[in-house]
């Protein structure tokens, strides 16, 4: 019985130490951020960024699917991020909108899929940098 109590105490102490060690790194991303006068869920922002990567992946083989993904999942959200950036960094806001406009132009008169994919990846990088200003860390697009 004594060994069982001792073993339980050791296990609890080990778990507590492991939990403290895990928490000693970077702060976790906030669940919500204030942006453009709104409270926006971090998950929504990450979904916007992921949609750009999904569209880039699709662009090489199916430009129409990439267009639908971009406009359906990310386009409006990029405007939200740009509005939020205007309060903290107008140049970054302009860079984001310029990258978005390049992608929009690509979809109006489509160049080859690889060029659209490259422009979407550039937009994804700019979006990732933009979100970092709000302490939101989005993953880079997987390599093509």
mmCIF file of N, CA and C in Angstrom:
data_model
loop_
_atom_site.group_PDB
_atom_site.id
_atom_site.type_symbol
_atom_site.label_atom_id
_atom_site.label_comp_id
_atom_site.label_asym_id
_atom_site.label_seq_id
_atom_site.Cartn_x
_atom_site.Cartn_y
_atom_site.Cartn_z
ATOM 1 N N UNK A 1 0.824 -1.192 0.000
ATOM 2 C CA UNK A 1 0.000 0.000 0.000
ATOM 3 C C UNK A 1 0.869 1.257 0.000
ATOM 4 N N UNK A 2 1.930 1.200 0.869
ATOM 5 C CA UNK A 2 2.828 2.333 0.957
ATOM 6 C C UNK A 2 3.510 2.608 -0.372
ATOM 7 N N UNK A 3 3.932 1.573 -1.073
ATOM 8 C CA UNK A 3 4.625 1.756 -2.352
ATOM 9 C C UNK A 3 3.671 2.328 -3.401
ATOM 10 N N UNK A 4 2.420 1.954 -3.310
ATOM 11 C CA UNK A 4 1.427 2.497 -4.258
ATOM 12 C C UNK A 4 1.231 4.001 -4.026
ATOM 13 N N UNK A 5 1.159 4.424 -2.758
ATOM 14 C CA UNK A 5 1.013 5.835 -2.430
ATOM 15 C C UNK A 5 2.258 6.601 -2.882
ATOM 16 N N UNK A 6 3.439 6.022 -2.635
ATOM 17 C CA UNK A 6 4.683 6.650 -3.035
ATOM 18 C C UNK A 6 4.761 6.765 -4.555
ATOM 19 N N UNK A 7 4.380 5.711 -5.262
ATOM 20 C CA UNK A 7 4.390 5.716 -6.721
ATOM 21 C C UNK A 7 3.421 6.769 -7.267
ATOM 22 N N UNK A 8 2.252 6.881 -6.656
ATOM 23 C CA UNK A 8 1.276 7.891 -7.076
ATOM 24 C C UNK A 8 1.835 9.289 -6.842
ATOM 25 N N UNK A 9 2.471 9.521 -5.719
ATOM 26 C CA UNK A 9 3.038 10.829 -5.409
ATOM 27 C C UNK A 9 4.146 11.187 -6.399
ATOM 28 N N UNK A 10 4.976 10.221 -6.733
ATOM 29 C CA UNK A 10 6.053 10.455 -7.698
ATOM 30 C C UNK A 10 5.460 10.771 -9.067
ATOM 31 N N UNK A 11 4.435 10.051 -9.479
ATOM 32 C CA UNK A 11 3.804 10.292 -10.773
ATOM 33 C C UNK A 11 3.182 11.681 -10.833
ATOM 34 N N UNK A 12 2.514 12.088 -9.767
ATOM 35 C CA UNK A 12 1.901 13.422 -9.720
ATOM 36 C C UNK A 12 2.983 14.492 -9.790
ATOM 37 N N UNK A 13 4.069 14.315 -9.067
ATOM 38 C CA UNK A 13 5.162 15.288 -9.083
ATOM 39 C C UNK A 13 5.790 15.367 -10.472
ATOM 40 N N UNK A 14 5.962 14.238 -11.130
ATOM 41 C CA UNK A 14 6.544 14.227 -12.478
ATOM 42 C C UNK A 14 5.638 14.942 -13.466
ATOM 43 N N UNK A 15 4.345 14.694 -13.374
ATOM 44 C CA UNK A 15 3.413 15.380 -14.265
ATOM 45 C C UNK A 15 3.398 16.875 -14.016
ATOM 46 N N UNK A 16 3.467 17.282 -12.775
ATOM 47 C CA UNK A 16 3.485 18.705 -12.452
ATOM 48 C C UNK A 16 4.750 19.356 -12.993
ATOM 49 N N UNK A 17 5.878 18.688 -12.860
ATOM 50 C CA UNK A 17 7.135 19.235 -13.383
ATOM 51 C C UNK A 17 7.093 19.315 -14.900
ATOM 52 N N UNK A 18 6.555 18.299 -15.535
ATOM 53 C CA UNK A 18 6.456 18.309 -17.000
ATOM 54 C C UNK A 18 5.542 19.442 -17.465
ATOM 55 N N UNK A 19 4.458 19.645 -16.763
ATOM 56 C CA UNK A 19 3.545 20.739 -17.115
ATOM 57 C C UNK A 19 4.206 22.091 -16.951
ATOM 58 N N UNK A 20 4.992 22.254 -15.906
ATOM 59 C CA UNK A 20 5.685 23.522 -15.699
ATOM 60 C C UNK A 20 6.722 23.746 -16.780
ATOM 61 N N UNK A 21 7.415 22.677 -17.185
ATOM 62 C CA UNK A 21 8.428 22.803 -18.237
ATOM 63 C C UNK A 21 7.790 23.175 -19.559
ATOM 64 N N UNK A 22 6.646 22.588 -19.857
ATOM 65 C CA UNK A 22 5.968 22.906 -21.113
ATOM 66 C C UNK A 22 5.532 24.354 -21.143
ATOM 67 N N UNK A 23 5.146 24.882 -20.012
ATOM 68 C CA UNK A 23 4.654 26.248 -19.960
ATOM 69 C C UNK A 23 5.762 27.292 -19.916
ATOM 70 N N UNK A 24 7.021 26.859 -19.877
ATOM 71 C CA UNK A 24 8.095 27.828 -19.739
ATOM 72 C C UNK A 24 8.535 28.423 -21.072
ATOM 73 N N UNK A 25 8.032 27.931 -22.174
ATOM 74 C CA UNK A 25 8.407 28.439 -23.492
ATOM 75 C C UNK A 25 7.581 29.646 -23.864
ATOM 76 N N UNK A 26 7.265 29.733 -25.157
ATOM 77 C CA UNK A 26 6.477 30.860 -25.656
ATOM 78 C C UNK A 26 5.080 30.863 -25.052
ATOM 79 N N UNK A 27 4.520 32.059 -25.008
ATOM 80 C CA UNK A 27 3.136 32.176 -24.551
ATOM 81 C C UNK A 27 2.224 31.574 -25.607
ATOM 82 N N UNK A 28 1.147 30.914 -25.188
ATOM 83 C CA UNK A 28 0.212 30.383 -26.183
ATOM 84 C C UNK A 28 -0.495 31.528 -26.909
ATOM 85 N N UNK A 29 -0.921 31.234 -28.116
ATOM 86 C CA UNK A 29 -1.647 32.242 -28.898
ATOM 87 C C UNK A 29 -2.929 32.611 -28.167
ATOM 88 N N UNK A 30 -3.315 33.863 -28.239
ATOM 89 C CA UNK A 30 -4.576 34.251 -27.602
ATOM 90 C C UNK A 30 -5.750 33.582 -28.322
ATOM 91 N N UNK A 31 -6.824 33.346 -27.606
ATOM 92 C CA UNK A 31 -8.011 32.736 -28.214
ATOM 93 C C UNK A 31 -8.729 33.727 -29.120
ATOM 94 N N UNK A 32 -8.638 34.996 -28.771
ATOM 95 C CA UNK A 32 -9.235 36.066 -29.568
ATOM 96 C C UNK A 32 -8.268 37.239 -29.587
ATOM 97 N N UNK A 33 -8.383 38.059 -30.634
ATOM 98 C CA UNK A 33 -7.592 39.281 -30.709
ATOM 99 C C UNK A 33 -8.505 40.437 -31.084
ATOM 100 N N UNK A 34 -8.125 41.628 -30.648
ATOM 101 C CA UNK A 34 -8.843 42.837 -31.037
ATOM 102 C C UNK A 34 -8.261 43.293 -32.368
ATOM 103 N N UNK A 35 -9.151 43.487 -33.334
ATOM 104 C CA UNK A 35 -8.708 43.849 -34.678
ATOM 105 C C UNK A 35 -9.810 44.643 -35.357
ATOM 106 N N UNK A 36 -9.461 45.825 -35.827
ATOM 107 C CA UNK A 36 -10.398 46.659 -36.579
ATOM 108 C C UNK A 36 -11.705 46.881 -35.807
ATOM 109 N N UNK A 37 -11.572 47.091 -34.506
ATOM 110 C CA UNK A 37 -12.747 47.362 -33.688
ATOM 111 C C UNK A 37 -13.594 46.142 -33.390
ATOM 112 N N UNK A 38 -13.074 44.965 -33.672
ATOM 113 C CA UNK A 38 -13.812 43.725 -33.436
ATOM 114 C C UNK A 38 -12.974 42.799 -32.567
ATOM 115 N N UNK A 39 -13.635 41.835 -31.972
ATOM 116 C CA UNK A 39 -12.945 40.738 -31.313
ATOM 117 C C UNK A 39 -13.031 39.554 -32.276
ATOM 118 N N UNK A 40 -11.865 39.078 -32.706
ATOM 119 C CA UNK A 40 -11.808 38.049 -33.745
ATOM 120 C C UNK A 40 -11.156 36.799 -33.163
ATOM 121 N N UNK A 41 -11.784 35.650 -33.390
ATOM 122 C CA UNK A 41 -11.228 34.384 -32.921
ATOM 123 C C UNK A 41 -9.934 34.070 -33.679
ATOM 124 N N UNK A 42 -8.927 33.670 -32.930
ATOM 125 C CA UNK A 42 -7.662 33.274 -33.540
ATOM 126 C C UNK A 42 -7.890 32.152 -34.547
ATOM 127 N N UNK A 43 -8.787 31.233 -34.233
ATOM 128 C CA UNK A 43 -9.073 30.128 -35.157
ATOM 129 C C UNK A 43 -9.560 30.650 -36.509
ATOM 130 N N UNK A 44 -10.339 31.711 -36.498
ATOM 131 C CA UNK A 44 -10.811 32.296 -37.759
ATOM 132 C C UNK A 44 -9.637 32.849 -38.555
ATOM 133 N N UNK A 45 -8.737 33.543 -37.883
ATOM 134 C CA UNK A 45 -7.574 34.111 -38.555
ATOM 135 C C UNK A 45 -6.684 33.005 -39.137
ATOM 136 N N UNK A 46 -6.516 31.940 -38.389
ATOM 137 C CA UNK A 46 -5.716 30.813 -38.885
ATOM 138 C C UNK A 46 -6.390 30.137 -40.069
ATOM 139 N N UNK A 47 -7.717 30.102 -40.067
ATOM 140 C CA UNK A 47 -8.460 29.540 -41.192
ATOM 141 C C UNK A 47 -8.278 30.390 -42.452
ATOM 142 N N UNK A 48 -8.237 31.698 -42.286
ATOM 143 C CA UNK A 48 -8.001 32.602 -43.423
ATOM 144 C C UNK A 48 -6.632 32.300 -44.030
ATOM 145 N N UNK A 49 -5.621 32.205 -43.179
ATOM 146 C CA UNK A 49 -4.266 31.921 -43.649
ATOM 147 C C UNK A 49 -4.183 30.539 -44.302
ATOM 148 N N UNK A 50 -4.818 29.556 -43.706
ATOM 149 C CA UNK A 50 -4.791 28.201 -44.262
ATOM 150 C C UNK A 50 -5.497 28.147 -45.618
ATOM 151 N N UNK A 51 -6.550 28.932 -45.782
ATOM 152 C CA UNK A 51 -7.262 28.968 -47.058
ATOM 153 C C UNK A 51 -6.383 29.451 -48.198
ATOM 154 N N UNK A 52 -5.500 30.398 -47.897
ATOM 155 C CA UNK A 52 -4.576 30.889 -48.926
ATOM 156 C C UNK A 52 -3.629 29.759 -49.338
ATOM 157 N N UNK A 53 -3.132 29.011 -48.363
ATOM 158 C CA UNK A 53 -2.247 27.880 -48.670
ATOM 159 C C UNK A 53 -2.996 26.797 -49.455
ATOM 160 N N UNK A 54 -4.235 26.543 -49.068
ATOM 161 C CA UNK A 54 -5.034 25.548 -49.803
ATOM 162 C C UNK A 54 -5.222 25.978 -51.250
ATOM 163 N N UNK A 55 -5.505 27.256 -51.459
ATOM 164 C CA UNK A 55 -5.686 27.764 -52.825
ATOM 165 C C UNK A 55 -4.384 27.647 -53.613
ATOM 166 N N UNK A 56 -3.251 27.934 -52.977
ATOM 167 C CA UNK A 56 -1.955 27.812 -53.655
ATOM 168 C C UNK A 56 -1.706 26.367 -54.078
ATOM 169 N N UNK A 57 -2.053 25.420 -53.219
ATOM 170 C CA UNK A 57 -1.878 24.003 -53.535
ATOM 171 C C UNK A 57 -2.762 23.606 -54.714
ATOM 172 N N UNK A 58 -3.975 24.126 -54.765
ATOM 173 C CA UNK A 58 -4.915 23.777 -55.825
ATOM 174 C C UNK A 58 -4.572 24.432 -57.161
ATOM 175 N N UNK A 59 -3.930 25.592 -57.128
ATOM 176 C CA UNK A 59 -3.739 26.411 -58.329
ATOM 177 C C UNK A 59 -2.969 25.693 -59.430
ATOM 178 N N UNK A 60 -2.033 24.849 -59.080
ATOM 179 C CA UNK A 60 -1.252 24.147 -60.092
ATOM 180 C C UNK A 60 -2.085 23.227 -60.970
ATOM 181 N N UNK A 61 -3.155 22.684 -60.419
ATOM 182 C CA UNK A 61 -3.949 21.722 -61.173
ATOM 183 C C UNK A 61 -5.368 22.161 -61.479
ATOM 184 N N UNK A 62 -5.907 23.087 -60.701
ATOM 185 C CA UNK A 62 -7.302 23.478 -60.880
ATOM 186 C C UNK A 62 -7.491 24.924 -60.428
ATOM 187 N N UNK A 63 -7.299 25.850 -61.366
ATOM 188 C CA UNK A 63 -7.377 27.273 -61.050
ATOM 189 C C UNK A 63 -8.767 27.648 -60.545
ATOM 190 N N UNK A 64 -9.810 27.029 -61.097
ATOM 191 C CA UNK A 64 -11.175 27.342 -60.634
ATOM 192 C C UNK A 64 -11.368 26.958 -59.172
ATOM 193 N N UNK A 65 -10.857 25.796 -58.785
ATOM 194 C CA UNK A 65 -10.955 25.385 -57.377
ATOM 195 C C UNK A 65 -10.164 26.349 -56.494
ATOM 196 N N UNK A 66 -8.994 26.763 -56.958
ATOM 197 C CA UNK A 66 -8.184 27.718 -56.194
ATOM 198 C C UNK A 66 -8.929 29.038 -56.020
ATOM 199 N N UNK A 67 -9.582 29.489 -57.084
ATOM 200 C CA UNK A 67 -10.356 30.738 -57.024
ATOM 201 C C UNK A 67 -11.472 30.604 -55.986
ATOM 202 N N UNK A 68 -12.194 29.502 -56.036
ATOM 203 C CA UNK A 68 -13.302 29.300 -55.091
ATOM 204 C C UNK A 68 -12.801 29.248 -53.649
ATOM 205 N N UNK A 69 -11.685 28.575 -53.437
ATOM 206 C CA UNK A 69 -11.125 28.491 -52.089
ATOM 207 C C UNK A 69 -10.690 29.869 -51.605
ATOM 208 N N UNK A 70 -9.977 30.590 -52.452
ATOM 209 C CA UNK A 70 -9.479 31.908 -52.068
ATOM 210 C C UNK A 70 -10.623 32.857 -51.727
ATOM 211 N N UNK A 71 -11.589 32.980 -52.637
ATOM 212 C CA UNK A 71 -12.686 33.914 -52.390
ATOM 213 C C UNK A 71 -13.637 33.408 -51.313
ATOM 214 N N UNK A 72 -13.795 32.102 -51.200
ATOM 215 C CA UNK A 72 -14.722 31.553 -50.212
ATOM 216 C C UNK A 72 -14.185 31.522 -48.802
ATOM 217 N N UNK A 73 -12.880 31.356 -48.651
ATOM 218 C CA UNK A 73 -12.330 31.149 -47.313
ATOM 219 C C UNK A 73 -11.451 32.296 -46.827
ATOM 220 N N UNK A 74 -10.809 33.030 -47.732
ATOM 221 C CA UNK A 74 -9.776 33.961 -47.281
ATOM 222 C C UNK A 74 -9.982 35.424 -47.663
ATOM 223 N N UNK A 75 -10.581 35.693 -48.784
ATOM 224 C CA UNK A 75 -10.625 37.046 -49.335
ATOM 225 C C UNK A 75 -11.143 38.088 -48.345
ATOM 226 N N UNK A 76 -12.336 37.888 -47.809
ATOM 227 C CA UNK A 76 -12.919 38.879 -46.896
ATOM 228 C C UNK A 76 -12.090 39.025 -45.624
ATOM 229 N N UNK A 77 -11.529 37.921 -45.173
ATOM 230 C CA UNK A 77 -10.699 37.956 -43.969
ATOM 231 C C UNK A 77 -9.432 38.771 -44.153
ATOM 232 N N UNK A 78 -8.880 38.756 -45.366
ATOM 233 C CA UNK A 78 -7.690 39.569 -45.635
ATOM 234 C C UNK A 78 -8.025 41.047 -45.473
ATOM 235 N N UNK A 79 -9.209 41.440 -45.913
ATOM 236 C CA UNK A 79 -9.644 42.829 -45.721
ATOM 237 C C UNK A 79 -9.724 43.164 -44.229
ATOM 238 N N UNK A 80 -10.231 42.247 -43.426
ATOM 239 C CA UNK A 80 -10.317 42.454 -41.983
ATOM 240 C C UNK A 80 -8.927 42.636 -41.384
ATOM 241 N N UNK A 81 -7.998 41.766 -41.757
ATOM 242 C CA UNK A 81 -6.633 41.862 -41.240
ATOM 243 C C UNK A 81 -6.007 43.198 -41.651
ATOM 244 N N UNK A 82 -6.215 43.594 -42.904
ATOM 245 C CA UNK A 82 -5.663 44.868 -43.388
ATOM 246 C C UNK A 82 -6.238 46.050 -42.605
ATOM 247 N N UNK A 83 -7.540 46.015 -42.312
ATOM 248 C CA UNK A 83 -8.142 47.093 -41.510
ATOM 249 C C UNK A 83 -7.526 47.133 -40.116
ATOM 250 N N UNK A 84 -7.303 45.963 -39.539
ATOM 251 C CA UNK A 84 -6.668 45.911 -38.226
ATOM 252 C C UNK A 84 -5.245 46.445 -38.257
ATOM 253 N N UNK A 85 -4.528 46.136 -39.310
ATOM 254 C CA UNK A 85 -3.151 46.611 -39.436
ATOM 255 C C UNK A 85 -3.069 48.120 -39.577
ATOM 256 N N UNK A 86 -4.080 48.735 -40.155
ATOM 257 C CA UNK A 86 -4.032 50.184 -40.348
ATOM 258 C C UNK A 86 -3.819 50.921 -39.032
ATOM 259 N N UNK A 87 -4.288 50.347 -37.948
ATOM 260 C CA UNK A 87 -4.124 50.984 -36.644
ATOM 261 C C UNK A 87 -2.712 50.848 -36.096
ATOM 262 N N UNK A 88 -1.974 49.841 -36.546
ATOM 263 C CA UNK A 88 -0.648 49.585 -35.981
ATOM 264 C C UNK A 88 0.485 49.744 -36.986
ATOM 265 N N UNK A 89 0.222 49.550 -38.274
ATOM 266 C CA UNK A 89 1.283 49.615 -39.278
ATOM 267 C C UNK A 89 0.665 49.783 -40.664
ATOM 268 N N UNK A 90 0.501 51.027 -41.076
ATOM 269 C CA UNK A 90 -0.150 51.311 -42.359
ATOM 270 C C UNK A 90 0.623 50.727 -43.540
ATOM 271 N N UNK A 91 1.960 50.722 -43.469
ATOM 272 C CA UNK A 91 2.757 50.155 -44.560
ATOM 273 C C UNK A 91 2.497 48.653 -44.698
ATOM 274 N N UNK A 92 2.407 47.962 -43.569
ATOM 275 C CA UNK A 92 2.124 46.522 -43.615
ATOM 276 C C UNK A 92 0.729 46.273 -44.174
ATOM 277 N N UNK A 93 -0.216 47.122 -43.831
ATOM 278 C CA UNK A 93 -1.566 47.011 -44.370
ATOM 279 C C UNK A 93 -1.541 47.154 -45.892
ATOM 280 N N UNK A 94 -0.800 48.147 -46.376
ATOM 281 C CA UNK A 94 -0.702 48.370 -47.821
ATOM 282 C C UNK A 94 -0.037 47.186 -48.514
ATOM 283 N N UNK A 95 1.005 46.631 -47.910
ATOM 284 C CA UNK A 95 1.697 45.474 -48.492
ATOM 285 C C UNK A 95 0.755 44.285 -48.603
ATOM 286 N N UNK A 96 -0.047 44.066 -47.570
ATOM 287 C CA UNK A 96 -1.006 42.963 -47.591
ATOM 288 C C UNK A 96 -2.035 43.167 -48.699
ATOM 289 N N UNK A 97 -2.571 44.368 -48.799
ATOM 290 C CA UNK A 97 -3.583 44.642 -49.824
ATOM 291 C C UNK A 97 -2.997 44.553 -51.235
ATOM 292 N N UNK A 98 -1.758 44.968 -51.416
ATOM 293 C CA UNK A 98 -1.116 44.855 -52.733
ATOM 294 C C UNK A 98 -0.942 43.395 -53.131
ATOM 295 N N UNK A 99 -0.524 42.560 -52.190
ATOM 296 C CA UNK A 99 -0.358 41.134 -52.477
ATOM 297 C C UNK A 99 -1.711 40.493 -52.803
ATOM 298 N N UNK A 100 -2.755 40.917 -52.075
ATOM 299 C CA UNK A 100 -4.105 40.397 -52.342
ATOM 300 C C UNK A 100 -4.577 40.830 -53.726
ATOM 301 N N UNK A 101 -4.322 42.091 -54.070
ATOM 302 C CA UNK A 101 -4.755 42.596 -55.376
ATOM 303 C C UNK A 101 -4.058 41.872 -56.528
ATOM 304 N N UNK A 102 -2.808 41.474 -56.325
ATOM 305 C CA UNK A 102 -2.091 40.714 -57.357
ATOM 306 C C UNK A 102 -2.798 39.380 -57.592
ATOM 307 N N UNK A 103 -3.188 38.728 -56.524
ATOM 308 C CA UNK A 103 -3.901 37.446 -56.645
ATOM 309 C C UNK A 103 -5.253 37.652 -57.324
ATOM 310 N N UNK A 104 -5.967 38.702 -56.939
ATOM 311 C CA UNK A 104 -7.257 38.989 -57.587
ATOM 312 C C UNK A 104 -7.066 39.199 -59.089
ATOM 313 N N UNK A 105 -6.036 39.940 -59.459
ATOM 314 C CA UNK A 105 -5.764 40.169 -60.885
ATOM 315 C C UNK A 105 -5.435 38.860 -61.587
ATOM 316 N N UNK A 106 -4.699 37.998 -60.918
ATOM 317 C CA UNK A 106 -4.385 36.679 -61.496
ATOM 318 C C UNK A 106 -5.656 35.921 -61.830
ATOM 319 N N UNK A 107 -6.624 35.987 -60.954
ATOM 320 C CA UNK A 107 -7.856 35.233 -61.184
ATOM 321 C C UNK A 107 -8.733 35.864 -62.265
ATOM 322 N N UNK A 108 -8.570 37.158 -62.528
ATOM 323 C CA UNK A 108 -9.346 37.803 -63.595
ATOM 324 C C UNK A 108 -8.832 37.415 -64.983
ATOM 325 N N UNK A 109 -7.547 37.403 -65.165
ATOM 326 C CA UNK A 109 -6.928 36.988 -66.430
ATOM 327 C C UNK A 109 -5.851 35.974 -66.083
ATOM 328 N N UNK A 110 -6.258 34.740 -65.880
ATOM 329 C CA UNK A 110 -5.363 33.745 -65.295
ATOM 330 C C UNK A 110 -4.084 33.496 -66.097
ATOM 331 N N UNK A 111 -2.932 33.726 -65.429
ATOM 332 C CA UNK A 111 -1.682 33.227 -65.977
ATOM 333 C C UNK A 111 -1.622 31.726 -65.695
ATOM 334 N N UNK A 112 -0.549 31.068 -66.075
ATOM 335 C CA UNK A 112 -0.443 29.635 -65.758
ATOM 336 C C UNK A 112 -0.575 29.384 -64.253
ATOM 337 N N UNK A 113 -1.111 28.224 -63.922
ATOM 338 C CA UNK A 113 -1.330 27.851 -62.522
ATOM 339 C C UNK A 113 -0.123 28.046 -61.629
ATOM 340 N N UNK A 114 1.086 27.696 -62.079
ATOM 341 C CA UNK A 114 2.248 27.890 -61.205
ATOM 342 C C UNK A 114 2.475 29.359 -60.814
ATOM 343 N N UNK A 115 2.144 30.286 -61.707
ATOM 344 C CA UNK A 115 2.299 31.710 -61.358
ATOM 345 C C UNK A 115 1.265 32.121 -60.312
ATOM 346 N N UNK A 116 0.051 31.639 -60.464
ATOM 347 C CA UNK A 116 -0.977 31.933 -59.451
ATOM 348 C C UNK A 116 -0.554 31.341 -58.109
ATOM 349 N N UNK A 117 -0.050 30.103 -58.142
ATOM 350 C CA UNK A 117 0.393 29.460 -56.904
ATOM 351 C C UNK A 117 1.505 30.272 -56.237
ATOM 352 N N UNK A 118 2.446 30.786 -57.031
ATOM 353 C CA UNK A 118 3.539 31.589 -56.475
ATOM 354 C C UNK A 118 3.003 32.878 -55.853
ATOM 355 N N UNK A 119 2.053 33.528 -56.529
ATOM 356 C CA UNK A 119 1.479 34.755 -55.980
ATOM 357 C C UNK A 119 0.674 34.476 -54.714
ATOM 358 N N UNK A 120 -0.016 33.351 -54.676
ATOM 359 C CA UNK A 120 -0.752 32.965 -53.466
ATOM 360 C C UNK A 120 0.221 32.675 -52.321
ATOM 361 N N UNK A 121 1.340 32.020 -52.616
ATOM 362 C CA UNK A 121 2.327 31.741 -51.562
ATOM 363 C C UNK A 121 2.927 33.044 -51.029
ATOM 364 N N UNK A 122 3.163 34.010 -51.924
ATOM 365 C CA UNK A 122 3.658 35.308 -51.467
ATOM 366 C C UNK A 122 2.616 35.954 -50.557
ATOM 367 N N UNK A 123 1.346 35.911 -50.963
ATOM 368 C CA UNK A 123 0.275 36.456 -50.129
ATOM 369 C C UNK A 123 0.217 35.730 -48.792
ATOM 370 N N UNK A 124 0.414 34.426 -48.802
ATOM 371 C CA UNK A 124 0.398 33.661 -47.550
ATOM 372 C C UNK A 124 1.503 34.143 -46.615
ATOM 373 N N UNK A 125 2.681 34.406 -47.164
ATOM 374 C CA UNK A 125 3.781 34.903 -46.346
ATOM 375 C C UNK A 125 3.495 36.276 -45.763
ATOM 376 N N UNK A 126 2.927 37.146 -46.581
ATOM 377 C CA UNK A 126 2.577 38.493 -46.106
ATOM 378 C C UNK A 126 1.478 38.394 -45.043
ATOM 379 N N UNK A 127 0.531 37.505 -45.258
ATOM 380 C CA UNK A 127 -0.552 37.310 -44.277
ATOM 381 C C UNK A 127 0.021 36.787 -42.967
ATOM 382 N N UNK A 128 0.937 35.827 -43.050
ATOM 383 C CA UNK A 128 1.571 35.271 -41.852
ATOM 384 C C UNK A 128 2.287 36.383 -41.069
ATOM 385 N N UNK A 129 3.041 37.231 -41.776
ATOM 386 C CA UNK A 129 3.728 38.348 -41.119
ATOM 387 C C UNK A 129 2.728 39.327 -40.503
ATOM 388 N N UNK A 130 1.643 39.556 -41.205
ATOM 389 C CA UNK A 130 0.608 40.469 -40.711
ATOM 390 C C UNK A 130 -0.018 39.932 -39.426
ATOM 391 N N UNK A 131 -0.322 38.648 -39.409
ATOM 392 C CA UNK A 131 -0.926 38.053 -38.216
ATOM 393 C C UNK A 131 0.038 38.064 -37.038
ATOM 394 N N UNK A 132 1.326 37.963 -37.313
ATOM 395 C CA UNK A 132 2.316 37.991 -36.239
ATOM 396 C C UNK A 132 2.261 39.314 -35.476
ATOM 397 N N UNK A 133 1.853 40.384 -36.132
ATOM 398 C CA UNK A 133 1.713 41.678 -35.457
ATOM 399 C C UNK A 133 0.652 41.615 -34.367
ATOM 400 N N UNK A 134 -0.256 40.639 -34.464
ATOM 401 C CA UNK A 134 -1.323 40.461 -33.481
ATOM 402 C C UNK A 134 -1.039 39.267 -32.564
ATOM 403 N N UNK A 135 0.210 38.795 -32.603
ATOM 404 C CA UNK A 135 0.645 37.651 -31.776
ATOM 405 C C UNK A 135 -0.057 36.354 -32.170
ATOM 406 N N UNK A 136 -0.420 36.242 -33.456
ATOM 407 C CA UNK A 136 -1.032 35.032 -33.989
ATOM 408 C C UNK A 136 -0.015 34.392 -34.929
ATOM 409 N N UNK A 137 0.311 33.151 -34.677
ATOM 410 C CA UNK A 137 1.341 32.452 -35.443
ATOM 411 C C UNK A 137 0.694 31.445 -36.397
ATOM 412 N N UNK A 138 0.706 31.781 -37.686
ATOM 413 C CA UNK A 138 0.153 30.891 -38.710
ATOM 414 C C UNK A 138 1.287 30.071 -39.310
ATOM 415 N N UNK A 139 0.988 28.846 -39.681
ATOM 416 C CA UNK A 139 1.977 27.979 -40.316
ATOM 417 C C UNK A 139 2.283 28.450 -41.725
ATOM 418 N N UNK A 140 3.517 28.220 -42.155
ATOM 419 C CA UNK A 140 3.881 28.475 -43.544
ATOM 420 C C UNK A 140 3.182 27.444 -44.422
ATOM 421 N N UNK A 141 2.973 27.799 -45.667
ATOM 422 C CA UNK A 141 2.393 26.833 -46.615
ATOM 423 C C UNK A 141 3.375 25.687 -46.810
ATOM 424 N N UNK A 142 2.882 24.467 -46.937
ATOM 425 C CA UNK A 142 3.774 23.351 -47.231
ATOM 426 C C UNK A 142 4.460 23.585 -48.581
ATOM 427 N N UNK A 143 5.657 23.045 -48.705
ATOM 428 C CA UNK A 143 6.403 23.179 -49.965
ATOM 429 C C UNK A 143 5.613 22.550 -51.099
ATOM 430 N N UNK A 144 5.730 23.164 -52.249
ATOM 431 C CA UNK A 144 4.979 22.685 -53.426
ATOM 432 C C UNK A 144 5.474 21.345 -53.897
#
